[in-house]
mmCIF file with all atom_site columns, C-alpha atoms in Angstrom:
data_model
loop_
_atom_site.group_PDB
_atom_site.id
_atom_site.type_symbol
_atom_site.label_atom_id
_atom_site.label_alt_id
_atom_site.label_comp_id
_atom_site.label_asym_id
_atom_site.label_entity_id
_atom_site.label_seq_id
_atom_site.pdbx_PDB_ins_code
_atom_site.Cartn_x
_atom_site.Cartn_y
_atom_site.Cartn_z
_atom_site.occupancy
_atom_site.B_iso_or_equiv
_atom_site.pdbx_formal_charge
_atom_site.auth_seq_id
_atom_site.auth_comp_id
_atom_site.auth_asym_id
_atom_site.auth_atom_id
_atom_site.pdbx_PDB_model_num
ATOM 1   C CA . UNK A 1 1   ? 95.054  58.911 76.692  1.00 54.00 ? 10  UNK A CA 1
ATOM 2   C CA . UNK A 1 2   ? 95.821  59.069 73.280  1.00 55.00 ? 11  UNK A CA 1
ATOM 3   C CA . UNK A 1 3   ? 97.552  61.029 71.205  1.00 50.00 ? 12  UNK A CA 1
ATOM 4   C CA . UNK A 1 4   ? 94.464  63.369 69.387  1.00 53.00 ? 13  UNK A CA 1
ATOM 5   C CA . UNK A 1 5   ? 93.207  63.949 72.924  1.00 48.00 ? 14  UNK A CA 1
ATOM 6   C CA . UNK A 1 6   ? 96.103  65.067 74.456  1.00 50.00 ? 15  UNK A CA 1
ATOM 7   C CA . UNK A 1 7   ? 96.548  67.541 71.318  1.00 56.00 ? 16  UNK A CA 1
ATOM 8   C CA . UNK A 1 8   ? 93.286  68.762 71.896  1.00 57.00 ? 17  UNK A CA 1
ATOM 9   C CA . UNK A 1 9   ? 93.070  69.248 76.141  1.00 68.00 ? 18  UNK A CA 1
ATOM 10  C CA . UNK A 1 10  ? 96.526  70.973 75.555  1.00 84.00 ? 19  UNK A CA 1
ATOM 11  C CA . UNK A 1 11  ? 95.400  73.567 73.047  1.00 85.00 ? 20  UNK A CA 1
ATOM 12  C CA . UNK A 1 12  ? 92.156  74.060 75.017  1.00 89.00 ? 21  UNK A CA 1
ATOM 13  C CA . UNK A 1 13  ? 94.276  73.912 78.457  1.00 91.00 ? 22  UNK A CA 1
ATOM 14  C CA . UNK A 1 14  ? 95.961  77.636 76.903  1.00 93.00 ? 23  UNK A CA 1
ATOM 15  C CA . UNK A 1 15  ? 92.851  78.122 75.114  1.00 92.00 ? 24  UNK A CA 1
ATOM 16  C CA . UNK A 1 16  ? 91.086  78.649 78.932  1.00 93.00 ? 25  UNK A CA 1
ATOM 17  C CA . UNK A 1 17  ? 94.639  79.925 80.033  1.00 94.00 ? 26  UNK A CA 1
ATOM 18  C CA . UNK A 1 18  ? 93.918  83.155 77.381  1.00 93.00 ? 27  UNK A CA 1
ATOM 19  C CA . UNK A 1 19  ? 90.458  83.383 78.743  1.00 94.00 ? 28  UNK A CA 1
ATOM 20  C CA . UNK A 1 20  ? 91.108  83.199 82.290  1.00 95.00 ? 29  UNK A CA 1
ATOM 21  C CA . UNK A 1 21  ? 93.715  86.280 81.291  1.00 96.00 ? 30  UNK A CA 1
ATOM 22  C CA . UNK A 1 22  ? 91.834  88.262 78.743  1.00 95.00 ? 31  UNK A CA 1
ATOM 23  C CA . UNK A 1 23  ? 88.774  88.354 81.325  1.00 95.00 ? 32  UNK A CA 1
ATOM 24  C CA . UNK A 1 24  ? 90.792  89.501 84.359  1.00 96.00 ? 33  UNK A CA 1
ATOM 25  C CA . UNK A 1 25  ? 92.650  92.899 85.056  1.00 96.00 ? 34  UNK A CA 1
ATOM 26  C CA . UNK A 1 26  ? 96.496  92.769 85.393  1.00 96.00 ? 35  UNK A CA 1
ATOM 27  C CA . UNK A 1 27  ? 97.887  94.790 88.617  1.00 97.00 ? 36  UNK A CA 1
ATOM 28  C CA . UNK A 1 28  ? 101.549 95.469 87.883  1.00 97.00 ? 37  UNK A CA 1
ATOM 29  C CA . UNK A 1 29  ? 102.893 95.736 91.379  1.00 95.00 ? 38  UNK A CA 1
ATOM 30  C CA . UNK A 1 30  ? 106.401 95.060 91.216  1.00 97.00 ? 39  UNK A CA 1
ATOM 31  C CA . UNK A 1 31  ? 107.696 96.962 88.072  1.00 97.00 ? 40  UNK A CA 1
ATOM 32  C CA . UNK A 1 32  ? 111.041 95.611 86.246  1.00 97.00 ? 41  UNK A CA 1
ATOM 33  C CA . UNK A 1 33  ? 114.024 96.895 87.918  1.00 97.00 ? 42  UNK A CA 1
ATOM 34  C CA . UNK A 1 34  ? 112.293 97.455 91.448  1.00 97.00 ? 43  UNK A CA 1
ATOM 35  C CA . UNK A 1 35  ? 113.531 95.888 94.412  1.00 96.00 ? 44  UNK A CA 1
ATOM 36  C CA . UNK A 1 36  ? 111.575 93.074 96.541  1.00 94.00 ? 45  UNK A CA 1
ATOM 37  C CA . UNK A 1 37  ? 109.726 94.292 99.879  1.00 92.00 ? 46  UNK A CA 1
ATOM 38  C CA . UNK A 1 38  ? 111.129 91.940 102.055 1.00 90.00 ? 47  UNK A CA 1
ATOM 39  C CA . UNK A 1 39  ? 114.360 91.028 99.975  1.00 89.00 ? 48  UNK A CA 1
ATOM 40  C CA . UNK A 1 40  ? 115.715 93.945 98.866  1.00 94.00 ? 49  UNK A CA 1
ATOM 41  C CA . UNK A 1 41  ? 118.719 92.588 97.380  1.00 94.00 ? 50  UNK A CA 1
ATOM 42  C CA . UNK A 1 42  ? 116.415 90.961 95.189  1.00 94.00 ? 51  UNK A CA 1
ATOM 43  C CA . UNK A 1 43  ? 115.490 93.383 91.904  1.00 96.00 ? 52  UNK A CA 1
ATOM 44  C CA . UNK A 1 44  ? 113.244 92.168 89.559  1.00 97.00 ? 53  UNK A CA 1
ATOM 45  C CA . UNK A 1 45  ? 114.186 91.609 86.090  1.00 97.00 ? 54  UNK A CA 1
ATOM 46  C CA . UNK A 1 46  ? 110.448 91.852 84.068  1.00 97.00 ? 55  UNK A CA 1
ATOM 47  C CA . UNK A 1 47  ? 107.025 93.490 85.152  1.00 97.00 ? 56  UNK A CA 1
ATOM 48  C CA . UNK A 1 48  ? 105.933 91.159 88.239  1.00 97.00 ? 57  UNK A CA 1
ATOM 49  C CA . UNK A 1 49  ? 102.167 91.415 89.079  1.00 97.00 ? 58  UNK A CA 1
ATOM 50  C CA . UNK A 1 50  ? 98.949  89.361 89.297  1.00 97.00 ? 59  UNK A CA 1
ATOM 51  C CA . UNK A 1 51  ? 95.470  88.835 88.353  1.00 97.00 ? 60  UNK A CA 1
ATOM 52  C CA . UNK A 1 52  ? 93.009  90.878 90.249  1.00 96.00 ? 61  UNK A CA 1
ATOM 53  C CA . UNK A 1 53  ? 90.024  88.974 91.409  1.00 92.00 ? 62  UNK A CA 1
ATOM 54  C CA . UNK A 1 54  ? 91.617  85.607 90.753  1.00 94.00 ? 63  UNK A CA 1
ATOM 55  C CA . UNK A 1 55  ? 92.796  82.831 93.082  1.00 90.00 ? 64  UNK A CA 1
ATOM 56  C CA . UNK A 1 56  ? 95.373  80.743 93.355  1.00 85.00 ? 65  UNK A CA 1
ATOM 57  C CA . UNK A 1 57  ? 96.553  77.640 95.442  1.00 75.00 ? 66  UNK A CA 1
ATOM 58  C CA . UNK A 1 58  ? 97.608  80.061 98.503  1.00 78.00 ? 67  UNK A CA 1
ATOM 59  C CA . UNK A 1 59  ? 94.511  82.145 97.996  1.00 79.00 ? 68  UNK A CA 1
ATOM 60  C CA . UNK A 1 60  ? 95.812  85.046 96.655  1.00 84.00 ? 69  UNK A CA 1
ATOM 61  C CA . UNK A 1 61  ? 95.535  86.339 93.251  1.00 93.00 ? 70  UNK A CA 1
ATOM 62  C CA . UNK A 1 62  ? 96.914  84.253 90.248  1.00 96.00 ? 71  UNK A CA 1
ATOM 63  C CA . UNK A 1 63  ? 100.838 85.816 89.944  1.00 96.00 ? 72  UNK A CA 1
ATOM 64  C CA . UNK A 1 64  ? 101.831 87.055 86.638  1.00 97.00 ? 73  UNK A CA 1
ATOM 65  C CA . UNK A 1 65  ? 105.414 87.945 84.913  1.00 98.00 ? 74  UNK A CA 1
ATOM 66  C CA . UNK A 1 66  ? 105.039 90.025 81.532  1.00 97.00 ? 75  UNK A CA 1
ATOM 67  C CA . UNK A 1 67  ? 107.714 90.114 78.906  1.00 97.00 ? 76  UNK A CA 1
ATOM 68  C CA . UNK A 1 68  ? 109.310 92.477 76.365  1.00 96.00 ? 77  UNK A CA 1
ATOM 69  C CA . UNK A 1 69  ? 107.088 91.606 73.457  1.00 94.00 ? 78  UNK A CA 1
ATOM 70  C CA . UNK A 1 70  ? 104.092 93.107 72.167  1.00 88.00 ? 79  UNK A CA 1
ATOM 71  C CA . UNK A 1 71  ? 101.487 90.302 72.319  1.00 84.00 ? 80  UNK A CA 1
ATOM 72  C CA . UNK A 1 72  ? 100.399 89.815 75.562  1.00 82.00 ? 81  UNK A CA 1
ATOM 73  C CA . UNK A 1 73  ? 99.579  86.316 74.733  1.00 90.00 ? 82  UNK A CA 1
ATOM 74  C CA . UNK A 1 74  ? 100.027 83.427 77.486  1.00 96.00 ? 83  UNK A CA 1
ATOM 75  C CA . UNK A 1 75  ? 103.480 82.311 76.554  1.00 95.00 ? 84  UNK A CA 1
ATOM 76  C CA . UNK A 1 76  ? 104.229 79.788 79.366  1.00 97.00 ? 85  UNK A CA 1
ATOM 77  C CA . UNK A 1 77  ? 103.591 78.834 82.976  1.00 96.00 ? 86  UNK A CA 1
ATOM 78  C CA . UNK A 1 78  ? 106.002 78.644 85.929  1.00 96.00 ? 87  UNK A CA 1
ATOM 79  C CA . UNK A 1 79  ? 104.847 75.390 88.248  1.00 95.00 ? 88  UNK A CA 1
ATOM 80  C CA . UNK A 1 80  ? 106.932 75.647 91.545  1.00 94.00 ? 89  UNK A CA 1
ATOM 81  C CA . UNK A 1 81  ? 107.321 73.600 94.873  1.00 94.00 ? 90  UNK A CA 1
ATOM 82  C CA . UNK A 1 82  ? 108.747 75.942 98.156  1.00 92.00 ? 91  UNK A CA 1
ATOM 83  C CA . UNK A 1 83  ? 109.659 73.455 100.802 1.00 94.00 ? 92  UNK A CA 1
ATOM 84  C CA . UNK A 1 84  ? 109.972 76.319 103.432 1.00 92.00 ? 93  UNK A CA 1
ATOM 85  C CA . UNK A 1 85  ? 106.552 77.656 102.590 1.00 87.00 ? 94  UNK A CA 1
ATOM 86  C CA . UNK A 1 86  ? 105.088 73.994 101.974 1.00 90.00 ? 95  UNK A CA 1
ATOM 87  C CA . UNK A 1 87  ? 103.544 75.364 98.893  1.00 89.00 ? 96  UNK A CA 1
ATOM 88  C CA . UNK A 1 88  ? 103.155 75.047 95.547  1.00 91.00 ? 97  UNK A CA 1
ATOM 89  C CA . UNK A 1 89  ? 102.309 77.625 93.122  1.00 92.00 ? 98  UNK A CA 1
ATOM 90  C CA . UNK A 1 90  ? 101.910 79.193 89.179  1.00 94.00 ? 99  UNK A CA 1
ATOM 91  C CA . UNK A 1 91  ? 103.160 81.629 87.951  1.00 96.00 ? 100 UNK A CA 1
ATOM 92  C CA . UNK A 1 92  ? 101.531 82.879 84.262  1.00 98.00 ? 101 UNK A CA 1
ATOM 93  C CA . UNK A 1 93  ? 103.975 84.262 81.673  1.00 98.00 ? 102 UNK A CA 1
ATOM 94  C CA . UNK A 1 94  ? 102.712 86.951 79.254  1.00 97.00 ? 103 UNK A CA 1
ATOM 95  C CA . UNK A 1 95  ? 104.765 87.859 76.087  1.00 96.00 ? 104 UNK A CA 1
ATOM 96  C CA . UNK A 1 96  ? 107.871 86.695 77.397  1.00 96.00 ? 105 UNK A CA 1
ATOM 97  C CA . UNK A 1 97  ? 111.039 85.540 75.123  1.00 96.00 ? 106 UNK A CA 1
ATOM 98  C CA . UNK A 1 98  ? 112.423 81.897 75.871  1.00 95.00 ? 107 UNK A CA 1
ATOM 99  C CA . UNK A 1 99  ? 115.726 84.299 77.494  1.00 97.00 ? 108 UNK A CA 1
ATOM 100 C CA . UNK A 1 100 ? 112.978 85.812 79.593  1.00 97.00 ? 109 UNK A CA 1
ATOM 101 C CA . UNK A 1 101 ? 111.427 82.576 80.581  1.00 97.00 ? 110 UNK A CA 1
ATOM 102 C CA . UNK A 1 102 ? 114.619 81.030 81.574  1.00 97.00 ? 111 UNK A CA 1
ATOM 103 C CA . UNK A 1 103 ? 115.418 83.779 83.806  1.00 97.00 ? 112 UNK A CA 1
ATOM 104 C CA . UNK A 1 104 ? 112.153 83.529 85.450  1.00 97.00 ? 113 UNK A CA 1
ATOM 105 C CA . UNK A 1 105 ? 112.953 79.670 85.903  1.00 97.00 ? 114 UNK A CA 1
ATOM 106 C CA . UNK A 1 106 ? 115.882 80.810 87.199  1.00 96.00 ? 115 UNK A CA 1
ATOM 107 C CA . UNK A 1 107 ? 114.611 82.925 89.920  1.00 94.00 ? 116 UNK A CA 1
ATOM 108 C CA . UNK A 1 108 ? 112.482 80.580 90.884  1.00 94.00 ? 117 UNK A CA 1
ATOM 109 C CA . UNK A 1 109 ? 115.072 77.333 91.337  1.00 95.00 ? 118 UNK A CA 1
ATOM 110 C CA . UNK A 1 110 ? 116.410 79.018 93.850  1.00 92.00 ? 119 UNK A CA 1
ATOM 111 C CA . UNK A 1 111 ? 116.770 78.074 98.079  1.00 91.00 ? 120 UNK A CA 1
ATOM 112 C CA . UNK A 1 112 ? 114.307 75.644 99.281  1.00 93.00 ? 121 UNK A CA 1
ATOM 113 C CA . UNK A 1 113 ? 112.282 76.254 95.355  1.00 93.00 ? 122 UNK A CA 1
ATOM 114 C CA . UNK A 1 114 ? 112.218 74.104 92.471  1.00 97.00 ? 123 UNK A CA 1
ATOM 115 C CA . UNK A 1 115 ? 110.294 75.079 89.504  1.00 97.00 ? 124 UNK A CA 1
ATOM 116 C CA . UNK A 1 116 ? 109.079 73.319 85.817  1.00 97.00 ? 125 UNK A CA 1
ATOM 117 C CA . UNK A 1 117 ? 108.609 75.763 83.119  1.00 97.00 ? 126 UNK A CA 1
ATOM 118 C CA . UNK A 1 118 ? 105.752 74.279 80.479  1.00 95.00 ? 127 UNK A CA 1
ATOM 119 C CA . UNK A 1 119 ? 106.429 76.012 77.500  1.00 95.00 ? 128 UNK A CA 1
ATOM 120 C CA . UNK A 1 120 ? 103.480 76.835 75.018  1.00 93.00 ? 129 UNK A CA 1
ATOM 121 C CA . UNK A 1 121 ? 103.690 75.598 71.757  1.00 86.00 ? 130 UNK A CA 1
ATOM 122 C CA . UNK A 1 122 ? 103.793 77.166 68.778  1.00 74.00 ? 131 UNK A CA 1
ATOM 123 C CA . UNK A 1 123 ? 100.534 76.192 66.623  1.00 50.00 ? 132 UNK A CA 1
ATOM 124 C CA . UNK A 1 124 ? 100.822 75.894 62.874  1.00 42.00 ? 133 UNK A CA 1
ATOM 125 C CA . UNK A 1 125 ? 98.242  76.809 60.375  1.00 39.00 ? 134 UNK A CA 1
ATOM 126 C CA . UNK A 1 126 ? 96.688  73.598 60.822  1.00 40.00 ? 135 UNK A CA 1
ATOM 127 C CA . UNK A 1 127 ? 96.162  73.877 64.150  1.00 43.00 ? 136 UNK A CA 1
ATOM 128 C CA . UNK A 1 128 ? 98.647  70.948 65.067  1.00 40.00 ? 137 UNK A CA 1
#
């Protein structure tokens, strides 16, 4: 692949990303500083929700963090391997900071989870 083309399936990769988002309702279910159902040691740090009417790898709606700022623009995605579930999932990120990112990263290289954060890149006016 060369270099144009991988420009151009990344910007329409977030391109479809914005759709997918923009098109779908967001269900906030686990609200920033509310404890986990089954953990409840565990509070969350940012809005935790999904994508109604969506699906993901484990068949359930597309999971969705949402940060402090005002765009609710796609501003990364969460890729993550759980050994003890045998799974793999993503996880969208909506207006969230690069702090706020790396937290979520955090959370989510944790126990028998590793995680990849793929960071969207900023576009100049050029569209490069």
């Amino acid at each position: 692949m060369n270099y144009e083309l991988a420009i151009a399936n990344d910007a329409d990769f977030w391109l479809k990303l914005d759709q997918l988002v923009a098109a779908s309702n967001l269900k906030i279910d686990r609200p920033k500083g509310t404890s986990h159902p089954r953990y409840p040691s565990f509070i969350y740090p940012l809005d935790y929700g999904y994508l109604k009417d969506t699906r993901a790898g484990d068949q359930a709606d597309i999971d969705v963090w949402t940060g402090s700022l005002s765009s609710r623009k796609v501003t990364a995605l969460i890729c993550s391997v759980d050994l003890e579930k045998r799974d793999t999932e993503i996880k969208i990120l909506l207006g969230c900071t690069s702090q706020e990112s790396q937290i979520i990263l955090n959370i989510h290289n944790t126990g028998s989870q590793s995680a990849i954060l793929l960071v969207r890149a900023k576009v100049d006016a050029i569209g490069r």
